[in-house]
CSV table of C-alpha atoms in Angstrom, one decimal:
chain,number,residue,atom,x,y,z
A,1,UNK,CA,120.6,136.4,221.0
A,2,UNK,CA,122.9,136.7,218.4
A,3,UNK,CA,123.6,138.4,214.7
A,4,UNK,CA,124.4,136.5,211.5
A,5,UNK,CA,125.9,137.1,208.6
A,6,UNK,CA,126.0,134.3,205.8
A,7,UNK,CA,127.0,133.9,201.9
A,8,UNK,CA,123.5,132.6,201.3
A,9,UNK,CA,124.9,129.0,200.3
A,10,UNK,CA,123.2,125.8,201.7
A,11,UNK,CA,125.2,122.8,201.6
A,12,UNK,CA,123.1,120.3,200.8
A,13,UNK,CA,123.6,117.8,203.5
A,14,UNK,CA,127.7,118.2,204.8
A,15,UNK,CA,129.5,115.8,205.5
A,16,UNK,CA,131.6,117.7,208.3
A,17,UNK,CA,130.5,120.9,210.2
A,18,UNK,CA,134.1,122.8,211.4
A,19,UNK,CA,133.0,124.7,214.5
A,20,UNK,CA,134.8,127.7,215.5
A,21,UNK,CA,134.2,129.2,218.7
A,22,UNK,CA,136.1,132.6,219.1
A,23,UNK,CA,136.5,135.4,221.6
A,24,UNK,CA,139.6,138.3,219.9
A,25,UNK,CA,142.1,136.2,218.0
A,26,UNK,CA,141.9,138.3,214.8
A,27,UNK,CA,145.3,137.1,213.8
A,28,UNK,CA,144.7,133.6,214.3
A,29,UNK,CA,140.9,134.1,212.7
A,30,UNK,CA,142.9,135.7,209.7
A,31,UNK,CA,145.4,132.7,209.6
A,32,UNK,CA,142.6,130.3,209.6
A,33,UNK,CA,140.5,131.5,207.2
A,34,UNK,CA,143.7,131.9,204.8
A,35,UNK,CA,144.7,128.3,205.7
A,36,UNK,CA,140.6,127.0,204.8
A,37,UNK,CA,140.9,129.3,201.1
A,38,UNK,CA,143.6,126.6,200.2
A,39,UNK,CA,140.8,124.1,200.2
A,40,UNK,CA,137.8,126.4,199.3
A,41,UNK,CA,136.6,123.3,196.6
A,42,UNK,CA,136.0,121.2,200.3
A,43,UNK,CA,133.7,124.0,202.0
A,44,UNK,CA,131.6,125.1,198.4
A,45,UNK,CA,130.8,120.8,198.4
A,46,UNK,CA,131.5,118.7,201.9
A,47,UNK,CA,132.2,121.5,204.9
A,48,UNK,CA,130.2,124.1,206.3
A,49,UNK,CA,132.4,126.7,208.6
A,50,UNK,CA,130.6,127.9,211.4
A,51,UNK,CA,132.2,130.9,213.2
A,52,UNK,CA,130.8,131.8,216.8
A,53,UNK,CA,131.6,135.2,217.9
A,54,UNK,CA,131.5,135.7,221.5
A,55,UNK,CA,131.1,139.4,221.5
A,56,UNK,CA,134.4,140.1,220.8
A,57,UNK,CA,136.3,143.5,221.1
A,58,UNK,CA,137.8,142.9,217.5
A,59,UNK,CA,136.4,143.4,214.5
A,60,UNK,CA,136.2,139.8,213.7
A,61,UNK,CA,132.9,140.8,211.6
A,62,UNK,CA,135.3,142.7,208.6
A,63,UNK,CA,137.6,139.9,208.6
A,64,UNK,CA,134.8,137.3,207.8
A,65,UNK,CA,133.2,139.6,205.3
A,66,UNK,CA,136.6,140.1,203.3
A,67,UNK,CA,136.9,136.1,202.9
A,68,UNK,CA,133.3,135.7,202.0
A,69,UNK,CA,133.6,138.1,199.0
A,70,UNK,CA,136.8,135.5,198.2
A,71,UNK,CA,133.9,132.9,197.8
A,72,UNK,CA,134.8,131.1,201.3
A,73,UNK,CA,131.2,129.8,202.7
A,74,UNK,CA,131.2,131.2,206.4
A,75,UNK,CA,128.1,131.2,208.9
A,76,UNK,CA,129.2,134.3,211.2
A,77,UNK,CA,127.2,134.8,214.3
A,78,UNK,CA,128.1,137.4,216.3
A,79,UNK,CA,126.5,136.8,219.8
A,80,UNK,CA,125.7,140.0,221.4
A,81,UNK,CA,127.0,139.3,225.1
A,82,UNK,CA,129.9,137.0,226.2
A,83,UNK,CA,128.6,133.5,226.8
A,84,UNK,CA,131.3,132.5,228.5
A,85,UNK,CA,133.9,129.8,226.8
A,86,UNK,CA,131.4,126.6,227.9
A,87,UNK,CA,128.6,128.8,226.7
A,88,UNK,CA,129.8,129.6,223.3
A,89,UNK,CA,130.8,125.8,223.0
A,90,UNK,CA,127.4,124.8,223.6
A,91,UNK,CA,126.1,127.2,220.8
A,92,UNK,CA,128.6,125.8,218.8
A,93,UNK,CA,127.5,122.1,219.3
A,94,UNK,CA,123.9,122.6,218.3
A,95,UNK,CA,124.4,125.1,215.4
A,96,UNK,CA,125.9,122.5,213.3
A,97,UNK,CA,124.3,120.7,210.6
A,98,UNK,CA,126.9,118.6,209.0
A,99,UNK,CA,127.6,114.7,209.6
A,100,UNK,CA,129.9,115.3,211.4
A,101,UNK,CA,130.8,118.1,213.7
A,102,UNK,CA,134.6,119.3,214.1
A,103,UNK,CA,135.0,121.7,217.5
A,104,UNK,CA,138.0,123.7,216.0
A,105,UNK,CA,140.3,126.1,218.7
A,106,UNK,CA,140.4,129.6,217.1
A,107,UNK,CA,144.3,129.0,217.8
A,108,UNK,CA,144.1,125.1,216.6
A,109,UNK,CA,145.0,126.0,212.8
A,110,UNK,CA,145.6,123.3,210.5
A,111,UNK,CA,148.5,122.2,208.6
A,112,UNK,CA,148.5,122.3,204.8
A,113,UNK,CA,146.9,119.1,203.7
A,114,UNK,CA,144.8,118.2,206.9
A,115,UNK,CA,141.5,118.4,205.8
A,116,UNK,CA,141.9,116.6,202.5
A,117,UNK,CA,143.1,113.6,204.3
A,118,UNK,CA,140.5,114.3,207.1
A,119,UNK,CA,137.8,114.0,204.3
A,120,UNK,CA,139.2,110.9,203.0
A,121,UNK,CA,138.4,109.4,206.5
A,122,UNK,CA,135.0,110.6,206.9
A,123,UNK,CA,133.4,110.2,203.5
A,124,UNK,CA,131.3,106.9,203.6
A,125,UNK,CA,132.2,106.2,207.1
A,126,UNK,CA,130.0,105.9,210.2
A,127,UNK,CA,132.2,106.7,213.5
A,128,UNK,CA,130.6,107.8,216.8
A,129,UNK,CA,134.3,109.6,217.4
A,130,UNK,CA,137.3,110.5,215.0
A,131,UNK,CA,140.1,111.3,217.2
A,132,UNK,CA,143.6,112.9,216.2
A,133,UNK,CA,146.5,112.2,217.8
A,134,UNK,CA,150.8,111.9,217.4
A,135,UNK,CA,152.3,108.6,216.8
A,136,UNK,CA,154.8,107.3,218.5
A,137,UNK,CA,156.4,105.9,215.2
A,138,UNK,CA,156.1,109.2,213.0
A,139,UNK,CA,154.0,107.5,210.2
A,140,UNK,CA,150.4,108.4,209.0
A,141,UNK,CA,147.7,105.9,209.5
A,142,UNK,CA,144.2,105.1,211.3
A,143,UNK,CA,143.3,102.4,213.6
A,144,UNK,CA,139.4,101.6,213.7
A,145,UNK,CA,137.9,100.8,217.4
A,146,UNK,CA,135.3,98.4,218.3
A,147,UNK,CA,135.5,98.6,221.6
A,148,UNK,CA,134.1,102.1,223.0
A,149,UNK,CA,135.7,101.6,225.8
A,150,UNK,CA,139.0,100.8,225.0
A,151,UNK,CA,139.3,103.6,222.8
A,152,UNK,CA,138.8,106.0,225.7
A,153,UNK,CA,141.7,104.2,227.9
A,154,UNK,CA,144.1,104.8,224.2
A,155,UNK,CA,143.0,108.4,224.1
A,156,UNK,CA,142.4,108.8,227.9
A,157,UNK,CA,143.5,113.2,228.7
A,158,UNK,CA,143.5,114.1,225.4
A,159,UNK,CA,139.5,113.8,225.5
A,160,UNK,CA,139.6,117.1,226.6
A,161,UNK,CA,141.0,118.4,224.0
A,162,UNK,CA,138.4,119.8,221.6
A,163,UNK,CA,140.7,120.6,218.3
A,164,UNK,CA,141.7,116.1,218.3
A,165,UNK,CA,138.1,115.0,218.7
A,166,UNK,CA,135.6,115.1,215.4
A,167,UNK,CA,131.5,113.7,216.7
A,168,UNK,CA,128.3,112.5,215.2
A,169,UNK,CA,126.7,115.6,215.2
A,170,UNK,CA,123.0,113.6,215.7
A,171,UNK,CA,124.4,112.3,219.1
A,172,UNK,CA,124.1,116.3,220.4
A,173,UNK,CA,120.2,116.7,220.5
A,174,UNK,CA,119.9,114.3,223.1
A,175,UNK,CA,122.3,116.4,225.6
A,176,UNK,CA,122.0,118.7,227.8
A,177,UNK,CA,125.4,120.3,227.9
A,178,UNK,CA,124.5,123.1,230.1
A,179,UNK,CA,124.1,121.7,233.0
A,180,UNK,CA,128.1,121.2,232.8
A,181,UNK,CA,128.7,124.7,232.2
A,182,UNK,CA,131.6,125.6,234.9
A,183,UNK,CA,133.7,122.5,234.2
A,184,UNK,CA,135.7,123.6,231.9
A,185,UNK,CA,134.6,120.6,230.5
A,186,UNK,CA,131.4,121.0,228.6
A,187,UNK,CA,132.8,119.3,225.2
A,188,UNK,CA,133.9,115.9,227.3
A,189,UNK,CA,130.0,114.6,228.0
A,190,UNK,CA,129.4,115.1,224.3
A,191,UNK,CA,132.8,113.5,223.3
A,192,UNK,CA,132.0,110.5,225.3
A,193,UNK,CA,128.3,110.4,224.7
A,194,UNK,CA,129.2,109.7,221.0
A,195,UNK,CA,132.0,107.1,221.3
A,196,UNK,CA,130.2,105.3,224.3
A,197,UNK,CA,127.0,105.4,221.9
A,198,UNK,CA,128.6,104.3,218.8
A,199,UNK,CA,130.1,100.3,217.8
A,200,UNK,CA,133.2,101.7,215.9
A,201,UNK,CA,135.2,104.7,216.8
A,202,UNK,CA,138.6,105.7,214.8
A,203,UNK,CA,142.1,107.2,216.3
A,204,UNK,CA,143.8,109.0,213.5
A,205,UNK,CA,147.6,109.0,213.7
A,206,UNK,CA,149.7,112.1,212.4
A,207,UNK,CA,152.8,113.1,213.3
A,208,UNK,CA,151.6,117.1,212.8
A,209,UNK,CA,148.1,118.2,212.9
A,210,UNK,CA,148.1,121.9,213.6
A,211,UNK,CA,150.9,125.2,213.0
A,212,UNK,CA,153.4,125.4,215.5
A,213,UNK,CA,151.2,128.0,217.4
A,214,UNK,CA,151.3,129.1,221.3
A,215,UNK,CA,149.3,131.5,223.1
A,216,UNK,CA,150.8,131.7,226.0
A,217,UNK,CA,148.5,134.8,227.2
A,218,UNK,CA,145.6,131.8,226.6
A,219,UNK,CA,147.5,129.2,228.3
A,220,UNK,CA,145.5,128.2,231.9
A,221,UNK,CA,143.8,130.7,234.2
A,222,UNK,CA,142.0,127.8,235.7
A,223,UNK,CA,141.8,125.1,238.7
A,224,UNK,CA,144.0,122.7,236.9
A,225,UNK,CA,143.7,119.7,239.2
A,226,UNK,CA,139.8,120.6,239.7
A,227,UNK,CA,139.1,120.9,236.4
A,228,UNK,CA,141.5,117.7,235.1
A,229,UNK,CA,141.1,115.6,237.9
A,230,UNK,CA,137.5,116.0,240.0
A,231,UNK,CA,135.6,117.1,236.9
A,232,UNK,CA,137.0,115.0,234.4
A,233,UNK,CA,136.5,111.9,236.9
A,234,UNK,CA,133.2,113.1,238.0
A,235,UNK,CA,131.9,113.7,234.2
A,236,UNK,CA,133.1,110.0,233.8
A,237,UNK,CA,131.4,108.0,236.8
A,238,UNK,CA,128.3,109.6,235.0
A,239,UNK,CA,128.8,107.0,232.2
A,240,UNK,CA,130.1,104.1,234.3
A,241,UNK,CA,126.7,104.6,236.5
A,242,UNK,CA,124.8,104.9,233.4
A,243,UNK,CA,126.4,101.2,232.4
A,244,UNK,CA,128.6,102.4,229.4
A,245,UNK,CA,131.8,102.9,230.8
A,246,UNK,CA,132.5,100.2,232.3
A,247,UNK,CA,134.3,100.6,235.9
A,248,UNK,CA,137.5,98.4,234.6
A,249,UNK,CA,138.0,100.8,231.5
A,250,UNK,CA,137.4,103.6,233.8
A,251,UNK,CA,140.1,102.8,235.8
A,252,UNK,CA,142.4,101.9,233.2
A,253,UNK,CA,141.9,105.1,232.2
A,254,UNK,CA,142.4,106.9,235.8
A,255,UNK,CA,145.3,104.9,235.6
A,256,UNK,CA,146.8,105.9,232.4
A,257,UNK,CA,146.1,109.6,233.5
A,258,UNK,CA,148.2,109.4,236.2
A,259,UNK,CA,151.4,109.7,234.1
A,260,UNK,CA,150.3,112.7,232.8
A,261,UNK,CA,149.4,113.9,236.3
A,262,UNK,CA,152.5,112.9,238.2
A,263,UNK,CA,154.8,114.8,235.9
A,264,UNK,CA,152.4,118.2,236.6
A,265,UNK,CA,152.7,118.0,240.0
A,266,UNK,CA,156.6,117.6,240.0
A,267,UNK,CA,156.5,120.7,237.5
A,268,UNK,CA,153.9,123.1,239.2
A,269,UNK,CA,153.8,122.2,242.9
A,270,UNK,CA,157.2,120.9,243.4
A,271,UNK,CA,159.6,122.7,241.2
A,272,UNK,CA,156.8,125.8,241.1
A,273,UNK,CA,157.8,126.1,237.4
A,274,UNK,CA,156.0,129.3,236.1
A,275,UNK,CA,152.6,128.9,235.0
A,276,UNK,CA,149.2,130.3,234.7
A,277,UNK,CA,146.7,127.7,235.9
A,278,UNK,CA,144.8,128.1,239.4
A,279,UNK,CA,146.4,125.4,241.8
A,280,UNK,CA,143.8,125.7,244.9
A,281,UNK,CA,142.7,122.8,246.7
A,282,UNK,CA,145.4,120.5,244.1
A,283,UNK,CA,146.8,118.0,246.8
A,284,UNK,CA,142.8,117.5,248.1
A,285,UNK,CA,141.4,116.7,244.9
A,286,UNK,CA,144.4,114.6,244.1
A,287,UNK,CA,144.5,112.5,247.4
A,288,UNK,CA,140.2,112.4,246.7
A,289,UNK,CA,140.7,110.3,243.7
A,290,UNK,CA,144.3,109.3,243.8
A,291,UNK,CA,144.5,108.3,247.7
A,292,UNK,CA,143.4,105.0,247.4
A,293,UNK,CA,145.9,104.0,244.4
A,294,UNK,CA,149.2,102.3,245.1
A,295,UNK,CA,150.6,103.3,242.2
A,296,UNK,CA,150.4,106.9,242.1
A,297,UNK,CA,152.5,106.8,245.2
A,298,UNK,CA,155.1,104.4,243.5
A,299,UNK,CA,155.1,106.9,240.6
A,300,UNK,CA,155.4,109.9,242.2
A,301,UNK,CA,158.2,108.8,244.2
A,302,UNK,CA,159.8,107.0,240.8
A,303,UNK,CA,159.7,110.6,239.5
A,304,UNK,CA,160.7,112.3,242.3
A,305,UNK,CA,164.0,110.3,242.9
A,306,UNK,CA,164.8,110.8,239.1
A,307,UNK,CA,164.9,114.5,239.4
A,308,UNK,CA,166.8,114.6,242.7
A,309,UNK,CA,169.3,111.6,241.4
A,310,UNK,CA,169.7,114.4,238.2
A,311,UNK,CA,170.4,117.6,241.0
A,312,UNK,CA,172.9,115.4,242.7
A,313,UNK,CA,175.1,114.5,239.6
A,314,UNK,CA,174.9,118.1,238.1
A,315,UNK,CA,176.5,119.3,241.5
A,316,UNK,CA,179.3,116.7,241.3
């Protein structure tokens, strides 16, 4: 159960639902909402701004109220016992009415100008999945996808991050997220679900999306190879047994991981740089779905020799 608080406005039919799931965090909450008055025009017309409050020791409840006697449209619900992050995120997913639905990290706060250009994209346009990402090149643009699967080999780890990836919100009645509550993951099925489902996806290209933020204090505290490696490829053999992903893409996409991979284990289980993520059981869920791959052993020893080769000449 939850309680709400609203402004009493009803967007006709939005275009783009912004999601924001939120346990503490006043700060950032504060930052946001300041950053979303900037474009107040976009939320009285296109955006509704859904705030999820997952019984949060902060007043987050004053906060909301201050900006919605500034005219800024918020849904608050305040849920009155902690769902847990997956559980929030699932309220999040089927609260939204919108187009389009935007899963937005309380600490994921937009840089000036974002969502103008965001709603330049979306307006008229029919994507299963609009995902933001850096480009290599430093300009602005979009590339439009027609392959659902290729799309997922280009945006392969950064799936599971919820602040890049904008869904059809009508792809989200026919899931039940739930049942992948304890993932970490619970935002990946749904993320796939509507690119897999969809004939043209989008990758948006800009060289800054988001402040320069960190929360270190929210940085990890969980199974990092579990939740990156077994869950993430478990969650995706779903869709290559269900016939959408097809098993070449999918390993294309193992594949492409594996860079990202190899330079985490140099940094947390080799060189034990400090961190806060839950490393149990790391080199058995890597050798599970990494054993049987040449190349993560040619990369892993490429990487390995670079950093000793490095050690060597600094003590010369």
């Amino acid at each position: 159960m939850n309680q709400a608080i609203d402004n009493n406005i009803q967007l006709d039919k939005p275009i783009l639902s912004i999601c924001i799931p939120i346990y503490n965090r006043l700060s950032f909450l504060q930052k946001m909402l300041e950053r979303f008055m900037e474009d107040k025009n976009l939320f009285e017309k296109e955006i509704e701004l859904i705030i999820s409050d997952n019984c949060s020791e902060e007043n987050l409840e004053t906060c909301v109220k201050s900006y919605q006697k500034r005219l800024l449209p918020i849904f608050y619900y305040r849920q009155t016992s902690n769902l847990g992050p997956d559980g929030n995120f699932n309220y999040c997913f089927h609260k939204a009415s919108g187009k389009y639905m935007w899963l937005l990290g309380s600490d994921d706060i937009p840089l000036k100008g974002i969502l103008p250009l965001l709603m330049s994209y979306l307006r008229n346009s029919d994507f299963g999945l609009f995902h933001f990402r850096a480009p290599s090149d430093g300009k602005t643009y979009y590339k439009d996808y027609y392959d659902n699967n290729n799309i997922l080999v280009d945006i392969n780890v950064q799936i599971t991050f919820m602040s890049a990836n904008i869904i059809r919100t009508d792809r989200l009645s026919r899931l039940d997220l739930l049942k992948y509550a304890g993932t970490n993951l619970i935002q990946v099925p749904a993320f796939m679900d509507a690119c897999l489902s969809a004939p043209k996806n989008a990758i948006c290209l800009i060289p800054e999306i988001f402040e320069p933020i960190f929360d270190e204090a929210h940085t990890g505290d969980y199974d990092l190879f579990g939740v990156m490696v077994k869950n993430l490829f478990t969650i995706c053999q779903e869709f290559v047994d269900d016939g959408r992903l097809r098993k070449k893409e999918f390993l294309k996409f193992k594949r492409a991981e594996f860079d990202w991979i190899s330079a985490v284990i140099i940094a947390y289980l080799f060189l034990k740089r400090k961190n806060n993520y839950i490393l149990k059981n790391a080199w058995g869920n890597l050798f599970k779905f990494y054993g049987k791959d040449l190349y993560s052993y040619v990369r892993f020893i490429y990487i390995s020799s670079k950093i000793l080769f490095r050690k060597i000449f600094r003590s010369i």
